[in-house]
mmCIF file of C-alpha atoms in Angstrom:
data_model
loop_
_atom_site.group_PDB
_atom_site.id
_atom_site.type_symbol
_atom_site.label_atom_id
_atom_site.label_comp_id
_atom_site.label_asym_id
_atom_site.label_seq_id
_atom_site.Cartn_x
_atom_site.Cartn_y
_atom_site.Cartn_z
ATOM 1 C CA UNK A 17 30.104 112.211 29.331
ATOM 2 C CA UNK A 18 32.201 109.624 31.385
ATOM 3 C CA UNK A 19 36.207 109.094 30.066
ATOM 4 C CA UNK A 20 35.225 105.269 31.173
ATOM 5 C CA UNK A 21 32.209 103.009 31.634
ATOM 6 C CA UNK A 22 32.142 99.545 32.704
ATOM 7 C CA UNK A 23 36.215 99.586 31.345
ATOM 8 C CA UNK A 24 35.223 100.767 27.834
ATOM 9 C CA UNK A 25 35.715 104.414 26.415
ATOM 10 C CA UNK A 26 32.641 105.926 27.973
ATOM 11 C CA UNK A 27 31.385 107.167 24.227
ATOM 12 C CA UNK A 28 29.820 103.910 24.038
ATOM 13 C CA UNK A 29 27.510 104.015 27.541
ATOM 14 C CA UNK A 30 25.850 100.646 27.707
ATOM 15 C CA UNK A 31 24.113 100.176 24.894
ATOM 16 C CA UNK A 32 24.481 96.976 23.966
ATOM 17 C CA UNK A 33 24.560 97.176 20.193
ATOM 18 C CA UNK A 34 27.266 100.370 20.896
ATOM 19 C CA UNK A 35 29.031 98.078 23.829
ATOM 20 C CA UNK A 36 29.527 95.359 20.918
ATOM 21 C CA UNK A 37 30.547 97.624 18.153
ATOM 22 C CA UNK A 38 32.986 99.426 20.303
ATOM 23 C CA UNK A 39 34.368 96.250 21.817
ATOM 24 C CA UNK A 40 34.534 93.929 18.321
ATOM 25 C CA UNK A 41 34.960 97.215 15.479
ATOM 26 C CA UNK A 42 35.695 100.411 16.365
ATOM 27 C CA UNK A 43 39.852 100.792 16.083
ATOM 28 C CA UNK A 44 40.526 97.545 14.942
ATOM 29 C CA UNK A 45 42.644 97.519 12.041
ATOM 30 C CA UNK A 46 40.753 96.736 8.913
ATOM 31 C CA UNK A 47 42.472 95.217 5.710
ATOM 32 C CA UNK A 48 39.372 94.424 3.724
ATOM 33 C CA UNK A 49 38.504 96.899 1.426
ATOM 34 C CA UNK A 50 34.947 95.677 0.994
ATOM 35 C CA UNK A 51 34.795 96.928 5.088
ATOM 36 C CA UNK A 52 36.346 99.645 4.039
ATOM 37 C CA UNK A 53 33.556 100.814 1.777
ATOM 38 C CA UNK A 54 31.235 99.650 4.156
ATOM 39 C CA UNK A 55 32.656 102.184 6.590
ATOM 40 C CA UNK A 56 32.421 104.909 4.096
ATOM 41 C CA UNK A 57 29.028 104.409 3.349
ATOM 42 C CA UNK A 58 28.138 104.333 6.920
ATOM 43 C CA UNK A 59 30.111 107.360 8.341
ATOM 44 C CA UNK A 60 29.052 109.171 4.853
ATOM 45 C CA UNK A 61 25.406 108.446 5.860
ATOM 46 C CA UNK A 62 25.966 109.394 9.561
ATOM 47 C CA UNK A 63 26.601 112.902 8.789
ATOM 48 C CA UNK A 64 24.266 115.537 10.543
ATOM 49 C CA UNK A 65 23.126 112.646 12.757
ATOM 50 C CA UNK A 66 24.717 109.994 15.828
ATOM 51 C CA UNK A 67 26.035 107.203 15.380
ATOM 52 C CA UNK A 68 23.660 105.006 17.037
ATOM 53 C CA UNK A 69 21.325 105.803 14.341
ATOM 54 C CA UNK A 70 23.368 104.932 11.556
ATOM 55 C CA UNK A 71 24.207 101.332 13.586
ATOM 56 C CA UNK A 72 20.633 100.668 14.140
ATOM 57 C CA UNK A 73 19.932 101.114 10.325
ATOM 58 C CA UNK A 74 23.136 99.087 9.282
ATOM 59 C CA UNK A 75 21.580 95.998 8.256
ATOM 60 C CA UNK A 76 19.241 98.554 6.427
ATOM 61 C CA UNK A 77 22.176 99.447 4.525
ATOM 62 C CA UNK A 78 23.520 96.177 4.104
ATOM 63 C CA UNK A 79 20.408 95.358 1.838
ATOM 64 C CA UNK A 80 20.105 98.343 0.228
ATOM 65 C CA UNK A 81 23.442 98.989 -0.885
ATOM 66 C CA UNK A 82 24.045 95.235 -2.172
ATOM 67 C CA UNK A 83 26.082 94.213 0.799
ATOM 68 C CA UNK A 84 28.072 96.923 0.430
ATOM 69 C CA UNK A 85 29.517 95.359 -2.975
ATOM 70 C CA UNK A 86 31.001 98.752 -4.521
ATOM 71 C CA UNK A 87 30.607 97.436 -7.828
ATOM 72 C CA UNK A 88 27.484 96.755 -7.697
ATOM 73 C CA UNK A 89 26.080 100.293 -5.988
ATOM 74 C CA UNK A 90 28.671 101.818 -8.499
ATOM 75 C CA UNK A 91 25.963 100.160 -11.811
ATOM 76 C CA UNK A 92 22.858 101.690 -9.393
ATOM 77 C CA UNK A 93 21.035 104.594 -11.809
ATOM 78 C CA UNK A 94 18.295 107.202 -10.485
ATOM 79 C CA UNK A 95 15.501 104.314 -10.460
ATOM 80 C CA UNK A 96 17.517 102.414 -7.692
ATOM 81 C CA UNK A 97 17.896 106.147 -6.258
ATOM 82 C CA UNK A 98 13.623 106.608 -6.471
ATOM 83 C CA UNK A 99 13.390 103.064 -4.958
ATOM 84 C CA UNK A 100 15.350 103.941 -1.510
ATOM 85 C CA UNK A 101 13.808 106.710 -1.251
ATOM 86 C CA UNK A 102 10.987 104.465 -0.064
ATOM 87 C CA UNK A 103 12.963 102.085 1.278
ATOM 88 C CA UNK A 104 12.784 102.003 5.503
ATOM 89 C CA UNK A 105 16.273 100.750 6.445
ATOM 90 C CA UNK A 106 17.882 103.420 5.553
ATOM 91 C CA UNK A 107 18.555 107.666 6.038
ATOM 92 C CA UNK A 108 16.132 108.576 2.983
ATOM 93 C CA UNK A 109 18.217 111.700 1.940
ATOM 94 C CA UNK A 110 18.218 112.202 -1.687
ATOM 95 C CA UNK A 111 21.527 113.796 -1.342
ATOM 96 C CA UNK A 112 23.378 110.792 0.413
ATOM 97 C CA UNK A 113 21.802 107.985 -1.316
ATOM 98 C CA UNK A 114 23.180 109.724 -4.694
ATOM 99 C CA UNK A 115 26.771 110.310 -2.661
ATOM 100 C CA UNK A 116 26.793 106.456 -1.676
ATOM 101 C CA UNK A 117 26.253 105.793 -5.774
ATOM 102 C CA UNK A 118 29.066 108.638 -6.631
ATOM 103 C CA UNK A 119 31.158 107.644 -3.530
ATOM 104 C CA UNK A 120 31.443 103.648 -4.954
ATOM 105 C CA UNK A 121 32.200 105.006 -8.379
ATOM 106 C CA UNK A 122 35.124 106.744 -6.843
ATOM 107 C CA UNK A 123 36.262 103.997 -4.535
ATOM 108 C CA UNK A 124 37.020 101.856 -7.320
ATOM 109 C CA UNK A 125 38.728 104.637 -9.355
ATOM 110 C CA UNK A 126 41.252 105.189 -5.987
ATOM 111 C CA UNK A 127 41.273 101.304 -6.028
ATOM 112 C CA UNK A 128 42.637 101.067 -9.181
ATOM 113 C CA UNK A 129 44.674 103.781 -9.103
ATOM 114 C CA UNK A 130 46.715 102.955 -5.497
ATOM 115 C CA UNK A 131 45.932 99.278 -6.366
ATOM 116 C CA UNK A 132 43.922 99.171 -2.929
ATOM 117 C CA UNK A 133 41.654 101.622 -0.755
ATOM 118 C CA UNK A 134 43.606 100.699 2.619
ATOM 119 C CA UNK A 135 47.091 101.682 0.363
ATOM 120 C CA UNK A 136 45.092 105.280 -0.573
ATOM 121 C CA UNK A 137 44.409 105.662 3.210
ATOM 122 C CA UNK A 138 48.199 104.674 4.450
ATOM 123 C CA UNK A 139 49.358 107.514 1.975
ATOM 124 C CA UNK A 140 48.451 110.244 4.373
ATOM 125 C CA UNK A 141 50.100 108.604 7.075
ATOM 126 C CA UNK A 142 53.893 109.216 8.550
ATOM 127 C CA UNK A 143 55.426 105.788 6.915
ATOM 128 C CA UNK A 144 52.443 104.445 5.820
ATOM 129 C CA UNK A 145 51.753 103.228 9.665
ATOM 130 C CA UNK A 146 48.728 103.746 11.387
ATOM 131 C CA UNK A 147 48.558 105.836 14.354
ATOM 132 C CA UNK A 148 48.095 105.065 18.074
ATOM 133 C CA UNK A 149 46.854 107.560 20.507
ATOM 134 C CA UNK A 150 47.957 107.741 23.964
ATOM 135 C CA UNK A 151 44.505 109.751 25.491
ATOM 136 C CA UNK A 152 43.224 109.314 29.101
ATOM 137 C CA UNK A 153 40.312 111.725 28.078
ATOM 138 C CA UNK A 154 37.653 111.865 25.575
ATOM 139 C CA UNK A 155 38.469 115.227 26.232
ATOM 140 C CA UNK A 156 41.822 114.758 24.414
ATOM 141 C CA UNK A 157 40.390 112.610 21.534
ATOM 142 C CA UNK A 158 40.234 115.619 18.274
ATOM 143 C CA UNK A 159 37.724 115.709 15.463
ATOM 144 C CA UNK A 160 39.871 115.650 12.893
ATOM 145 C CA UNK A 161 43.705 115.221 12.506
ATOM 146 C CA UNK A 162 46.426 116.193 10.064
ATOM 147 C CA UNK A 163 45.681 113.110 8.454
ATOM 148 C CA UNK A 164 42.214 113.254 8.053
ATOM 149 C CA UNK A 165 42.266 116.519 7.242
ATOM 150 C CA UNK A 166 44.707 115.908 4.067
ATOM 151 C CA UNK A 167 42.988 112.512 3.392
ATOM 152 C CA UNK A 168 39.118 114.440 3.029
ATOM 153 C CA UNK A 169 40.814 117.523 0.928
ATOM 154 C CA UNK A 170 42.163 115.027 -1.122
ATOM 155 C CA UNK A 171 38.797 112.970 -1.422
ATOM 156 C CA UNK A 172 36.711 116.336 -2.108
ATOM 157 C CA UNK A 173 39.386 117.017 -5.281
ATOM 158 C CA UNK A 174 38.560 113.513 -6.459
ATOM 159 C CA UNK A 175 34.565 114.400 -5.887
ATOM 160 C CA UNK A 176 33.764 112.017 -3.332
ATOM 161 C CA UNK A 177 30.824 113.324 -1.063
ATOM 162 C CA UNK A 178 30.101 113.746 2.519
ATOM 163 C CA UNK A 179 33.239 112.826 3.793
ATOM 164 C CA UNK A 180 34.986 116.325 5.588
ATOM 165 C CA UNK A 181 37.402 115.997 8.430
ATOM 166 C CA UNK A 182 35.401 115.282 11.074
ATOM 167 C CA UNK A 183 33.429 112.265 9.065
ATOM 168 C CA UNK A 184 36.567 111.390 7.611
ATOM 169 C CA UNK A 185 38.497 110.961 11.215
ATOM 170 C CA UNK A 186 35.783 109.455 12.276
ATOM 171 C CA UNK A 187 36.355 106.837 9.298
ATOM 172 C CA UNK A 188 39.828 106.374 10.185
ATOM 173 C CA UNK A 189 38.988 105.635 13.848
ATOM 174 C CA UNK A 190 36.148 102.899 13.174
ATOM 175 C CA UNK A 191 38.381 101.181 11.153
ATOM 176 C CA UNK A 192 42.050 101.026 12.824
ATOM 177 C CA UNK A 193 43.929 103.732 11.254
ATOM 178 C CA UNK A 194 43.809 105.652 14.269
ATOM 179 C CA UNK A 195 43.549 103.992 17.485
ATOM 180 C CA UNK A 196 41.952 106.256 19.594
ATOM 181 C CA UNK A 197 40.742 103.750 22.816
ATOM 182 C CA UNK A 198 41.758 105.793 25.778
ATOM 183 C CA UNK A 199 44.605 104.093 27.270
ATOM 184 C CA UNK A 200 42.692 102.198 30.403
ATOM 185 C CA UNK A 201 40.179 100.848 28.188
ATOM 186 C CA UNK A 202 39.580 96.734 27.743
ATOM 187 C CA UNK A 203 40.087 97.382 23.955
ATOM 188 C CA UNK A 204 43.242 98.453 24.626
ATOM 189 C CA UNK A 205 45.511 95.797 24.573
ATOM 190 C CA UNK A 206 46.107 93.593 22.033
ATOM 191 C CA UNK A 207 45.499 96.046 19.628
#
């Protein structure tokens, strides 16, 4: 794979739905915890498979997981789990569409014990601060990091599911913990 395509971290190629996550999402800080969760669910359900599949199917998800409300998967019982198992949108793993209903039940217990899920997140980071990486490579770029590696022990303790290391890192990538754009990309500055 090419370090850099058209300016961009070559992960992306030239996709265009990849081009337009990578350039709008992917490393940009997010404060919302309602993105947050959407995040989860999405890297959760990407596990096993790329991530190009998982955007495709996004708005999939969107619908079927209530806009990614995480009080409202959190109420969702075994009929809503028998009902996307037939829904199209979406991965149709039993496994993770019962993780997405466990994971929201545990996002609001972190939420209401660290009063936020970006505040559980900053906890495994040196002063709270996110981290920005200073790669030239995608060679360079790890699967996993100190961080995420604490952060996903700690969420497997609390029972969340489908979140190791790897998925986990990848988690605090897409959503601006770790800014991993290699250091001549366009999404570089201003970040």
């Amino acid at each position: 794979m090419q370090d850099m395509i058209d300016g961009r971290c070559g992960w992306c190629g030239t996709d265009g739905l990849y081009v337009k996550y990578h350039d709008e999402e992917w490393g940009k800080p997010v404060t919302d915890d309602g993105k947050l969760f959407e995040f989860l669910v999405l890297e959760s359900a990407q596990a096993g498979l790329s991530w190009i599949t998982i955007l495709r199917k996004r708005e999939g998800y969107r619908k079927a997981f209530c806009n990614f409300d995480a009080g409202k998967v959190a109420r969702m019982t075994d009929d809503d789990v028998e009902r996307l198992m037939h829904f199209d949108g979406i991965v149709k793993n039993r496994l993770k569409i019962k993780a997405t209903i466990t994971n929201a039940r545990l996002f609001l217990a972190v939420q209401e014990e660290f009063g936020s899920f970006r505040d559980y997140t900053l906890s495994f980071f040196p002063g709270g601060k996110p981290i920005t990486s200073h790669f030239r490579s995608l060679n360079e770029i790890p699967a996993s990091s100190p961080e995420s590696d604490a952060m996903s022990r700690d969420m497997k303790k609390r029972g969340f599911k489908f979140f190791g290391p790897t998925i986990c890192y990848a988690h605090l990538q897409a959503s601006g913990f770790v800014n991993d754009h290699l250091t001549g990309c366009i999404c570089r500055n201003g970040q």
